[in-house]
PDB file of C-alpha atoms and ligand atoms in Angstrom:
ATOM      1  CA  UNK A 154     -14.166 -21.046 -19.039  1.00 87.00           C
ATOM      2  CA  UNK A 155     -13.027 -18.678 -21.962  1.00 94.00           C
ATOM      3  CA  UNK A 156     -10.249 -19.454 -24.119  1.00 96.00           C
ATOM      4  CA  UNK A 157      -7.962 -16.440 -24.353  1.00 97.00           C
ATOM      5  CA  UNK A 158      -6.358 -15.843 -27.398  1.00 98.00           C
ATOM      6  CA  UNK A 159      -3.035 -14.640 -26.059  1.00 97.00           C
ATOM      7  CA  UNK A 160      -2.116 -14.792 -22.122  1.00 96.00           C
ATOM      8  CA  UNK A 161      -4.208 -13.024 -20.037  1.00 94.00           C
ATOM      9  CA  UNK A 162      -2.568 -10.117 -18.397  1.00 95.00           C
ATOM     10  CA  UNK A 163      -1.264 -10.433 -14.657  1.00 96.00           C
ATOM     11  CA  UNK A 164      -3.783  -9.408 -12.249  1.00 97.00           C
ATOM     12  CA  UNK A 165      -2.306  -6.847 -10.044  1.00 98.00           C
ATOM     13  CA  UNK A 166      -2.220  -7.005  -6.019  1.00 98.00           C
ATOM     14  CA  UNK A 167      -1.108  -5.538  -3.067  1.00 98.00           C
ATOM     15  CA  UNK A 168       0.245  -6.970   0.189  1.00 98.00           C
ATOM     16  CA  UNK A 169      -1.178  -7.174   3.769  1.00 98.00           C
ATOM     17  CA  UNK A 170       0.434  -6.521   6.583  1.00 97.00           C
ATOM     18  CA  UNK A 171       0.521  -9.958   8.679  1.00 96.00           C
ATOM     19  CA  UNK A 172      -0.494 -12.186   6.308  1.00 97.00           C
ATOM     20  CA  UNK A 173       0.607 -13.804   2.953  1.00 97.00           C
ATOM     21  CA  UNK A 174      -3.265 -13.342   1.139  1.00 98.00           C
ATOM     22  CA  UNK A 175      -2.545 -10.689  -1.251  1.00 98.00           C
ATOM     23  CA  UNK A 176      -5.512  -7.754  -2.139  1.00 98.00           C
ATOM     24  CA  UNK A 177      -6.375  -8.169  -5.701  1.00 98.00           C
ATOM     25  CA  UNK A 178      -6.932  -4.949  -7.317  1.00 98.00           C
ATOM     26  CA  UNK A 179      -9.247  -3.412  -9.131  1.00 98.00           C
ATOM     27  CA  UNK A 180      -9.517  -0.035 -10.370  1.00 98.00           C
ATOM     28  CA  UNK A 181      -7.650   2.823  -8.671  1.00 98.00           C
ATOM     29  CA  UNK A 182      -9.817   5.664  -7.817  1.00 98.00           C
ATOM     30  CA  UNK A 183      -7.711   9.364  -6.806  1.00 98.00           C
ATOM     31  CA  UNK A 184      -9.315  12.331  -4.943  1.00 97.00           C
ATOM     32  CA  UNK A 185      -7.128  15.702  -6.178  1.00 93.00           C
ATOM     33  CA  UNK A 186      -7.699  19.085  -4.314  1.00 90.00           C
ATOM     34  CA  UNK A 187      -8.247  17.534  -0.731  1.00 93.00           C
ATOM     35  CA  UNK A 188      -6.151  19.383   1.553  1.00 94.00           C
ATOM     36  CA  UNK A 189      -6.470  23.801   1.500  1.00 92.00           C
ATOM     37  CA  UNK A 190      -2.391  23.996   1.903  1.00 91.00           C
ATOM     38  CA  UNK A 191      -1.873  21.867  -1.122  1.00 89.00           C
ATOM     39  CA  UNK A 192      -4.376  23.735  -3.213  1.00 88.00           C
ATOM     40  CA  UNK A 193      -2.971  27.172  -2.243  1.00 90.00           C
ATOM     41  CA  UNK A 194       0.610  26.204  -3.422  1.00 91.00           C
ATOM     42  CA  UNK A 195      -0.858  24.909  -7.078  1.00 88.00           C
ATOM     43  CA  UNK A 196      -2.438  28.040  -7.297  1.00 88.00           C
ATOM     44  CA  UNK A 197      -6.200  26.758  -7.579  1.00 87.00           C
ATOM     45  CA  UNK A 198      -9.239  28.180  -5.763  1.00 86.00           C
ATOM     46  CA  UNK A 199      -9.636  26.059  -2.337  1.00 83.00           C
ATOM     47  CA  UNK A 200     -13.665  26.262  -2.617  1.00 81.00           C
ATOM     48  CA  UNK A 201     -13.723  23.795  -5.845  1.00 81.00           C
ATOM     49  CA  UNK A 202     -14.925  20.662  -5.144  1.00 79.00           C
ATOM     50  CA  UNK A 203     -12.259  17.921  -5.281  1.00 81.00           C
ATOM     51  CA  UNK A 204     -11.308  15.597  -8.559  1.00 89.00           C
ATOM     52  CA  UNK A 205     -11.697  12.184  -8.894  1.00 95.00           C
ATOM     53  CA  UNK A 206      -9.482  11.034 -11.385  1.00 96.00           C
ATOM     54  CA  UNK A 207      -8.204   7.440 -11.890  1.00 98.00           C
ATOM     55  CA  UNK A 208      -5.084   5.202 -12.400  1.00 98.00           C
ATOM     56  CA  UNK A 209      -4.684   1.960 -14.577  1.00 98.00           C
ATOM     57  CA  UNK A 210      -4.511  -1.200 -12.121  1.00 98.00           C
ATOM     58  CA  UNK A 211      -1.026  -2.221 -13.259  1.00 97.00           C
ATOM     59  CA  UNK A 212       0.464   1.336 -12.320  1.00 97.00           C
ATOM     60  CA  UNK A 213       0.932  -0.296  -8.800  1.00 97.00           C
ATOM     61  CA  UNK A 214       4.061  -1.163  -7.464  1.00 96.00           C
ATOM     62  CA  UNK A 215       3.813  -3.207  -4.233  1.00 95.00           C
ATOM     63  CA  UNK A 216       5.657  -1.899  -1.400  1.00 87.00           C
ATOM     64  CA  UNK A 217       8.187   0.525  -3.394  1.00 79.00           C
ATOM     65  CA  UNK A 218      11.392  -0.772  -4.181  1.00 88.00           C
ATOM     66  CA  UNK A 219      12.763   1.064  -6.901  1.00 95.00           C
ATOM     67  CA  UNK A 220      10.702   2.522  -9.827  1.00 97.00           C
ATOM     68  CA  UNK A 221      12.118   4.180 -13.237  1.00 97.00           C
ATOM     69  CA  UNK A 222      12.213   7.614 -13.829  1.00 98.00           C
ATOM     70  CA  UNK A 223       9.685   7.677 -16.059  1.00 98.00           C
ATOM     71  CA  UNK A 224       9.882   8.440 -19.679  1.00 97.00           C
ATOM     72  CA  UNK A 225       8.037  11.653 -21.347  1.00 97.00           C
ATOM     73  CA  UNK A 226       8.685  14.040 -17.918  1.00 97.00           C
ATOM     74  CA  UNK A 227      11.161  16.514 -16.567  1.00 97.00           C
ATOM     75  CA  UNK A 228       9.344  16.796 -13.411  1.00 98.00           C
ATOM     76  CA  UNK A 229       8.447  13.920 -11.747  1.00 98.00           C
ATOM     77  CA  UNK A 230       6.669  14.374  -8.444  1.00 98.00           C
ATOM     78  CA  UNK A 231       5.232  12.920  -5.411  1.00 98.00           C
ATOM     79  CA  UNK A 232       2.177  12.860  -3.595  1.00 98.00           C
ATOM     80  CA  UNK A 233       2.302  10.908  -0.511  1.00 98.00           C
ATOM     81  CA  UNK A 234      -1.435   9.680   0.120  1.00 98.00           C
ATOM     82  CA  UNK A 235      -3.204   7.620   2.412  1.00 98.00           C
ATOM     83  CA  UNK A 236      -4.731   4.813   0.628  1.00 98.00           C
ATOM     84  CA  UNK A 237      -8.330   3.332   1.467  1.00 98.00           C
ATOM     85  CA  UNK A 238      -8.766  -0.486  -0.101  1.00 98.00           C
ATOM     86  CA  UNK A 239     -12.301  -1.677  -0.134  1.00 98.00           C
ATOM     87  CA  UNK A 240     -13.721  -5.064  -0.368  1.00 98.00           C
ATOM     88  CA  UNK A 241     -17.115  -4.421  -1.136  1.00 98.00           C
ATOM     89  CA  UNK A 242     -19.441  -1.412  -2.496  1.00 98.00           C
ATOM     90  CA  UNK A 243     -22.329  -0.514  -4.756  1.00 98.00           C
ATOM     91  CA  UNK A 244     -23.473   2.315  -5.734  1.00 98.00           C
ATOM     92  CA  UNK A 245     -24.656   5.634  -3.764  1.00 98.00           C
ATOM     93  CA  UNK A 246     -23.583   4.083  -0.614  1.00 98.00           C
ATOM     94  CA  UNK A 247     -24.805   6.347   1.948  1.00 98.00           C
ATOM     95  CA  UNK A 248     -21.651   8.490   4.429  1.00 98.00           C
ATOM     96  CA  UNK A 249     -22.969   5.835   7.351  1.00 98.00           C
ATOM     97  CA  UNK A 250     -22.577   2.959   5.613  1.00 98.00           C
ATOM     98  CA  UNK A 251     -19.183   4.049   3.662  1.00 98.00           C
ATOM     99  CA  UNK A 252     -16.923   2.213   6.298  1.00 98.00           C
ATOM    100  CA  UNK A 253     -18.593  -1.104   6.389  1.00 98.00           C
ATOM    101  CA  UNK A 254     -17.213  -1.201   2.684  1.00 98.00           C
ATOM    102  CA  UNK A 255     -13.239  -0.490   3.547  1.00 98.00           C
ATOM    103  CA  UNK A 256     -10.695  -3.562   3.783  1.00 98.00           C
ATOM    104  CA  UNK A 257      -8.034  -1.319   5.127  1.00 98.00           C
ATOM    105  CA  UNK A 258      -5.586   1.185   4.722  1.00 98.00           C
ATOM    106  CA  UNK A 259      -2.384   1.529   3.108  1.00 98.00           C
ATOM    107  CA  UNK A 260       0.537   4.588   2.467  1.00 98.00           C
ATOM    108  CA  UNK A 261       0.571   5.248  -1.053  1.00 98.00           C
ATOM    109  CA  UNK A 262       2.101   7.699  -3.562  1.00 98.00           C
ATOM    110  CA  UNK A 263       0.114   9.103  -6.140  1.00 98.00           C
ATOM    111  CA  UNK A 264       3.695   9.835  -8.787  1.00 98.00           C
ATOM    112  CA  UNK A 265       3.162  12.672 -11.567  1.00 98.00           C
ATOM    113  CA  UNK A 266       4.615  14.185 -14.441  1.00 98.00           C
ATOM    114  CA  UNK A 267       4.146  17.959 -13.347  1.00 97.00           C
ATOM    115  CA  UNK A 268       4.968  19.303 -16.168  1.00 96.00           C
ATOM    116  CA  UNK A 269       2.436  17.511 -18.216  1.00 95.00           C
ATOM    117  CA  UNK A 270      -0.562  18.023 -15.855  1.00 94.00           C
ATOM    118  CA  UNK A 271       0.129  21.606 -15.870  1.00 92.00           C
ATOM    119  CA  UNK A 272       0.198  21.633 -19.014  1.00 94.00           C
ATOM    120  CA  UNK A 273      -3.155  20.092 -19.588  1.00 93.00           C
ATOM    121  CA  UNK A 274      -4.734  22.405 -17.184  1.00 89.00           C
ATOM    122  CA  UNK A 275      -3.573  25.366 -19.011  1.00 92.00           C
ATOM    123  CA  UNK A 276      -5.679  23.679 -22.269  1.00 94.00           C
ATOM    124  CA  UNK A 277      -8.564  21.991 -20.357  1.00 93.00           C
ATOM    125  CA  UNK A 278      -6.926  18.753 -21.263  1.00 93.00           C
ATOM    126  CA  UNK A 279      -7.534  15.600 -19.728  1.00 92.00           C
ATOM    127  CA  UNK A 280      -3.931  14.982 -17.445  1.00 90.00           C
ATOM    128  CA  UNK A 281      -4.236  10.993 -17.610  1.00 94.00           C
ATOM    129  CA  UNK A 282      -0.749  11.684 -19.525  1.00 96.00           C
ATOM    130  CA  UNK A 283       0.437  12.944 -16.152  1.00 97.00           C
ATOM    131  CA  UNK A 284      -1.126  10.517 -13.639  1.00 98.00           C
ATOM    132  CA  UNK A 285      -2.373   7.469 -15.370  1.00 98.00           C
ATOM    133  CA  UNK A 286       1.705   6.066 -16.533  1.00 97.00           C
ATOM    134  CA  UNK A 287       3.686   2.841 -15.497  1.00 97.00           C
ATOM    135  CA  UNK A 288       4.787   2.690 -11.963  1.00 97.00           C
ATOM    136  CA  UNK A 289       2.454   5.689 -11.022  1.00 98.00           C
ATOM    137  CA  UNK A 290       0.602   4.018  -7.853  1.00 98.00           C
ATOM    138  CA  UNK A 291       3.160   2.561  -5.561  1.00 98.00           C
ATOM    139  CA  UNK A 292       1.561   1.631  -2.155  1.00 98.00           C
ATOM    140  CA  UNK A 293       2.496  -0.126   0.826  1.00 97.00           C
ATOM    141  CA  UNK A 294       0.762  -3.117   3.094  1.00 98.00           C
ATOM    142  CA  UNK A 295      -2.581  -2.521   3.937  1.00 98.00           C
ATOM    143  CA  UNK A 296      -3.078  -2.518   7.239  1.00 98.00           C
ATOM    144  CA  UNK A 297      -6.593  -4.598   7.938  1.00 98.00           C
ATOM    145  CA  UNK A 298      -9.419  -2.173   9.204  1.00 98.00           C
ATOM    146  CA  UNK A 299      -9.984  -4.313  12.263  1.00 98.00           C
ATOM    147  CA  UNK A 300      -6.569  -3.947  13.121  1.00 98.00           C
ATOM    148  CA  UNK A 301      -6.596  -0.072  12.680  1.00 98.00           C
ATOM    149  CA  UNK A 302     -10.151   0.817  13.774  1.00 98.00           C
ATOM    150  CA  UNK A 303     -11.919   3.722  11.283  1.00 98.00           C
ATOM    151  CA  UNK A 304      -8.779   6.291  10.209  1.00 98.00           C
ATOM    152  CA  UNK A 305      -9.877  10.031  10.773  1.00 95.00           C
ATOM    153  CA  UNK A 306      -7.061  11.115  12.211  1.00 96.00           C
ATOM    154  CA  UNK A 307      -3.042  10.272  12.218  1.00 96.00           C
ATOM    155  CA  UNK A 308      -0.073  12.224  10.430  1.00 97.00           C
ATOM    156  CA  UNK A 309       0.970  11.412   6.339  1.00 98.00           C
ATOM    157  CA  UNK A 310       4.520  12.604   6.098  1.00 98.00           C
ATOM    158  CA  UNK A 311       7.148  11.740   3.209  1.00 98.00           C
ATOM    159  CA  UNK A 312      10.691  12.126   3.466  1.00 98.00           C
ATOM    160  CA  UNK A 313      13.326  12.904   0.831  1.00 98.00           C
ATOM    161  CA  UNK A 314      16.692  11.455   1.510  1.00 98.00           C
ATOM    162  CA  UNK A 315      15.772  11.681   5.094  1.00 98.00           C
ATOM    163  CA  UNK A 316      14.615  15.091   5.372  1.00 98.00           C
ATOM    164  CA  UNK A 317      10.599  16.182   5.651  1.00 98.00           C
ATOM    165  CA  UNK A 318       9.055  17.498   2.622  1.00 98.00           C
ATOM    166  CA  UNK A 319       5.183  16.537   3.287  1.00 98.00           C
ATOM    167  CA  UNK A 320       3.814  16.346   7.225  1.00 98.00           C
ATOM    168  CA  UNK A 321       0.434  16.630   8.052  1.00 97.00           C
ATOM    169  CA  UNK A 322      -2.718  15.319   9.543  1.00 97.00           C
ATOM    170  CA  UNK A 323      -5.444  13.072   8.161  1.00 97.00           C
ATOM    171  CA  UNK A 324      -7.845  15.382   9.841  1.00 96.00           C
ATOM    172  CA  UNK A 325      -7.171  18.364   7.861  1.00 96.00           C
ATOM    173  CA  UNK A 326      -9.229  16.320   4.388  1.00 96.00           C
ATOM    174  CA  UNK A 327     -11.205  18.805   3.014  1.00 95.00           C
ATOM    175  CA  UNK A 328     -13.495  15.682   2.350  1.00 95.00           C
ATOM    176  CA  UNK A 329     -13.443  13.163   4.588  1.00 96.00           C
ATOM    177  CA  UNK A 330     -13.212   9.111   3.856  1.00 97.00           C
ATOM    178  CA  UNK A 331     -16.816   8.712   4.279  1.00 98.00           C
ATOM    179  CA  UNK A 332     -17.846  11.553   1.917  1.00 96.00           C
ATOM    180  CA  UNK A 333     -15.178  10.645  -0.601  1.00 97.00           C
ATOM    181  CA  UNK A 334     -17.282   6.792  -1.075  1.00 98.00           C
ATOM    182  CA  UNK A 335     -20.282   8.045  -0.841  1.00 97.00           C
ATOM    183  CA  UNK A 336     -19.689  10.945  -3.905  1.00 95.00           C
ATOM    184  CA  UNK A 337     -17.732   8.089  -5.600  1.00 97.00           C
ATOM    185  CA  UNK A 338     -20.676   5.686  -5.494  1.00 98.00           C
ATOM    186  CA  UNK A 339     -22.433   7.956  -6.885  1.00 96.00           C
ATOM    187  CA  UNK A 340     -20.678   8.089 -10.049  1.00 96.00           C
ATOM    188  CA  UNK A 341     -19.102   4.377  -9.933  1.00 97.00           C
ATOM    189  CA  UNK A 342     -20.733   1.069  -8.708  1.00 98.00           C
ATOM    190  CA  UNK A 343     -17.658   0.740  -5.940  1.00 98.00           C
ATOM    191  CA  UNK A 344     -16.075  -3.313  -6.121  1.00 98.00           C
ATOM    192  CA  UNK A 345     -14.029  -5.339  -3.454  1.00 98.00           C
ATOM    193  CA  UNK A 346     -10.488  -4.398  -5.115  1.00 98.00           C
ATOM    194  CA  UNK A 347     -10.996  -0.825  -5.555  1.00 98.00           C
ATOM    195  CA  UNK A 348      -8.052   1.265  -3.950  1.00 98.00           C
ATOM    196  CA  UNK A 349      -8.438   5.186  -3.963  1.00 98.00           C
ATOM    197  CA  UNK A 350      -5.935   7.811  -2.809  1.00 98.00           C
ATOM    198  CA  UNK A 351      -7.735  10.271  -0.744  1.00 98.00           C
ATOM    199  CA  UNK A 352      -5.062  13.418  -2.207  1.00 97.00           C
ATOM    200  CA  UNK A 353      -1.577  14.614  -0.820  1.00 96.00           C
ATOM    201  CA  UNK A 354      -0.959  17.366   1.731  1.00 96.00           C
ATOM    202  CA  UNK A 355       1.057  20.220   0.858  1.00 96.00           C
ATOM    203  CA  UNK A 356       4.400  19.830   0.018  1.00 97.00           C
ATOM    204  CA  UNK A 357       5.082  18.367  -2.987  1.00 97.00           C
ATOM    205  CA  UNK A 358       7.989  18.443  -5.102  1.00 97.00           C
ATOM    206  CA  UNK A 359      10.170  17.077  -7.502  1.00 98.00           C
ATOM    207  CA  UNK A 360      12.606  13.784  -7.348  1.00 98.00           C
ATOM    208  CA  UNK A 361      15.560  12.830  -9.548  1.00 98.00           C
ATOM    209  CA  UNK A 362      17.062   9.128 -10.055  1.00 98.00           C
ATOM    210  CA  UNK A 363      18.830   8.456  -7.168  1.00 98.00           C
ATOM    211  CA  UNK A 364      16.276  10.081  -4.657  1.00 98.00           C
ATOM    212  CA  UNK A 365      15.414   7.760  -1.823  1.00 98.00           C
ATOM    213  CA  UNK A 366      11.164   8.432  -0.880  1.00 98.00           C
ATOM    214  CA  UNK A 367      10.464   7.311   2.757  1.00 97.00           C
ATOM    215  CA  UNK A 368       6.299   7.733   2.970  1.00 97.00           C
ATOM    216  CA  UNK A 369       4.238   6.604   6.415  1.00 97.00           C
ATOM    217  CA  UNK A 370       0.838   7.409   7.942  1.00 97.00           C
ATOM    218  CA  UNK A 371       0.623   7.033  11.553  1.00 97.00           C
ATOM    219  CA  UNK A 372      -0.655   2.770  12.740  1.00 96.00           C
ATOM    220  CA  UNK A 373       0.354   2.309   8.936  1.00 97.00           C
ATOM    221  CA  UNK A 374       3.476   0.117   7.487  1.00 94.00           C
ATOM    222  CA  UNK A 375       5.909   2.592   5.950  1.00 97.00           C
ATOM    223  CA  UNK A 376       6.714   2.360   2.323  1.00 97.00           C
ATOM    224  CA  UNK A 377      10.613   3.575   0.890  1.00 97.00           C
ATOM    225  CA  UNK A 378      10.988   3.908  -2.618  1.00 96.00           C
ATOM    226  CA  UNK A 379      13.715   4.789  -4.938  1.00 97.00           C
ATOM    227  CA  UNK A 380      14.121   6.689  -8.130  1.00 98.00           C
ATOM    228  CA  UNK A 381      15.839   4.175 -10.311  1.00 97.00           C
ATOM    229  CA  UNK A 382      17.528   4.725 -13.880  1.00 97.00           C
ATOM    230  CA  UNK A 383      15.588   6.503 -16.927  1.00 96.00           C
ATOM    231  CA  UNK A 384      13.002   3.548 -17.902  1.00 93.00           C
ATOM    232  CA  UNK A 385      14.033   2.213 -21.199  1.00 81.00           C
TER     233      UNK A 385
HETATM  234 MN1   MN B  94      -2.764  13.137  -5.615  1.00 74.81          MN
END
């Protein structure tokens, strides 16, 4: 048993749909550049392989609710993402094996400051200032894998205020969830508590405080957020 010198920090969780266990997590892995329409509209070239980028655990926020608008941005965007949770890996996991590892699957929304991502682009900058913040990885209740089956198909959408910014189907990954844990493996021994946001379909777009996010995935618990206040 080690004796912490201060108070250990909370350990951060998600919920599950149906049951009062939470999912402890981990790391947060994110897959950029996943769907063609979304890469055409940020003006990169649709043949690059994807990023993998990550978020800080404690970036969650279970189930929405209300989030700041976060300091240091004037253009705070969504991503609407279906979320994989695992509960086991390893490394270099081969594509047929990949699903054994997954717990479930969740909605999730993969926030950014815009303006600072596109800014570190334009310097070859790492953007961790634009994805890695507070209150960056809100996701909803995972949905258990046995209750779901293996996801490869079903529509992501994300409404604004009740009108559709982001529709479109799982199908259309330019990587597909078995691909995107085996090349993770291979860079990262993959843990039980590892969540990772398989990228956001075209559409995104800037929200204000006020601005009420409803995000779903087809067989998945919806997820509303809203824009709070500036954080203090
Ligand atoms: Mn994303």
């Amino acid at each position: 048993m080690v004796a912490y010198a201060i108070s250990p920090p909370p350990q951060s969780y998600l919920d599950i749909t149906g049951s009062d266990d939470k999912f402890p997590v981990r790391r947060i892995y994110c897959i950029g550049k996943n769907y063609v329409a979304h890469i055409q509209e940020m003006d990169q070239d649709e043949r690059d392989p994807p990023v993998i980028f990550m978020k800080p655990a404690d970036a969650t926020v279970r189930n929405g609710g209300e989030i700041p608008y976060p300091v240091f941005t004037n253009d705070f965007h969504y991503e609407c993402e279906l979320v994989v949770a695992l509960k086991s890996g390893g490394y270099n996991i081969p594509e047929a094996e990949a699903a054994s590892h997954i717990f479930g699957y969740a909605v999730g929304l993969d926030m950014t400051r815009r303006d600072h991502q596109a800014a570190a682009l334009a310097k070859g900058l790492p953007w961790e200032v634009s994805k890695g913040f507070d209150h960056s990885a809100p996701v909803g209740s995972i949905t258990r894998i046995e209750e779901t089956g293996v996801m490869a198909t079903g529509h992501v959408r994300l409404q604004v205020n009740g009108e559709t910014r982001q529709d479109a189907d799982i199908s259309l990954m330019i990587w597909t969830i078995d691909e995107i844990i085996a090349k993770l493996s291979q860079q990262h021994a993959l843990t039980s508590g590892d969540i990772i946001m398989t990228g956001t379909p075209a559409g995104v777009g800037p929200v204000v405080t006020g601005d009420v996010l409803e995000c779903s995935v087809d067989g998945l618990a919806p997820m509303q957020l809203r824009i709070g206040g500036p954080a203090a």
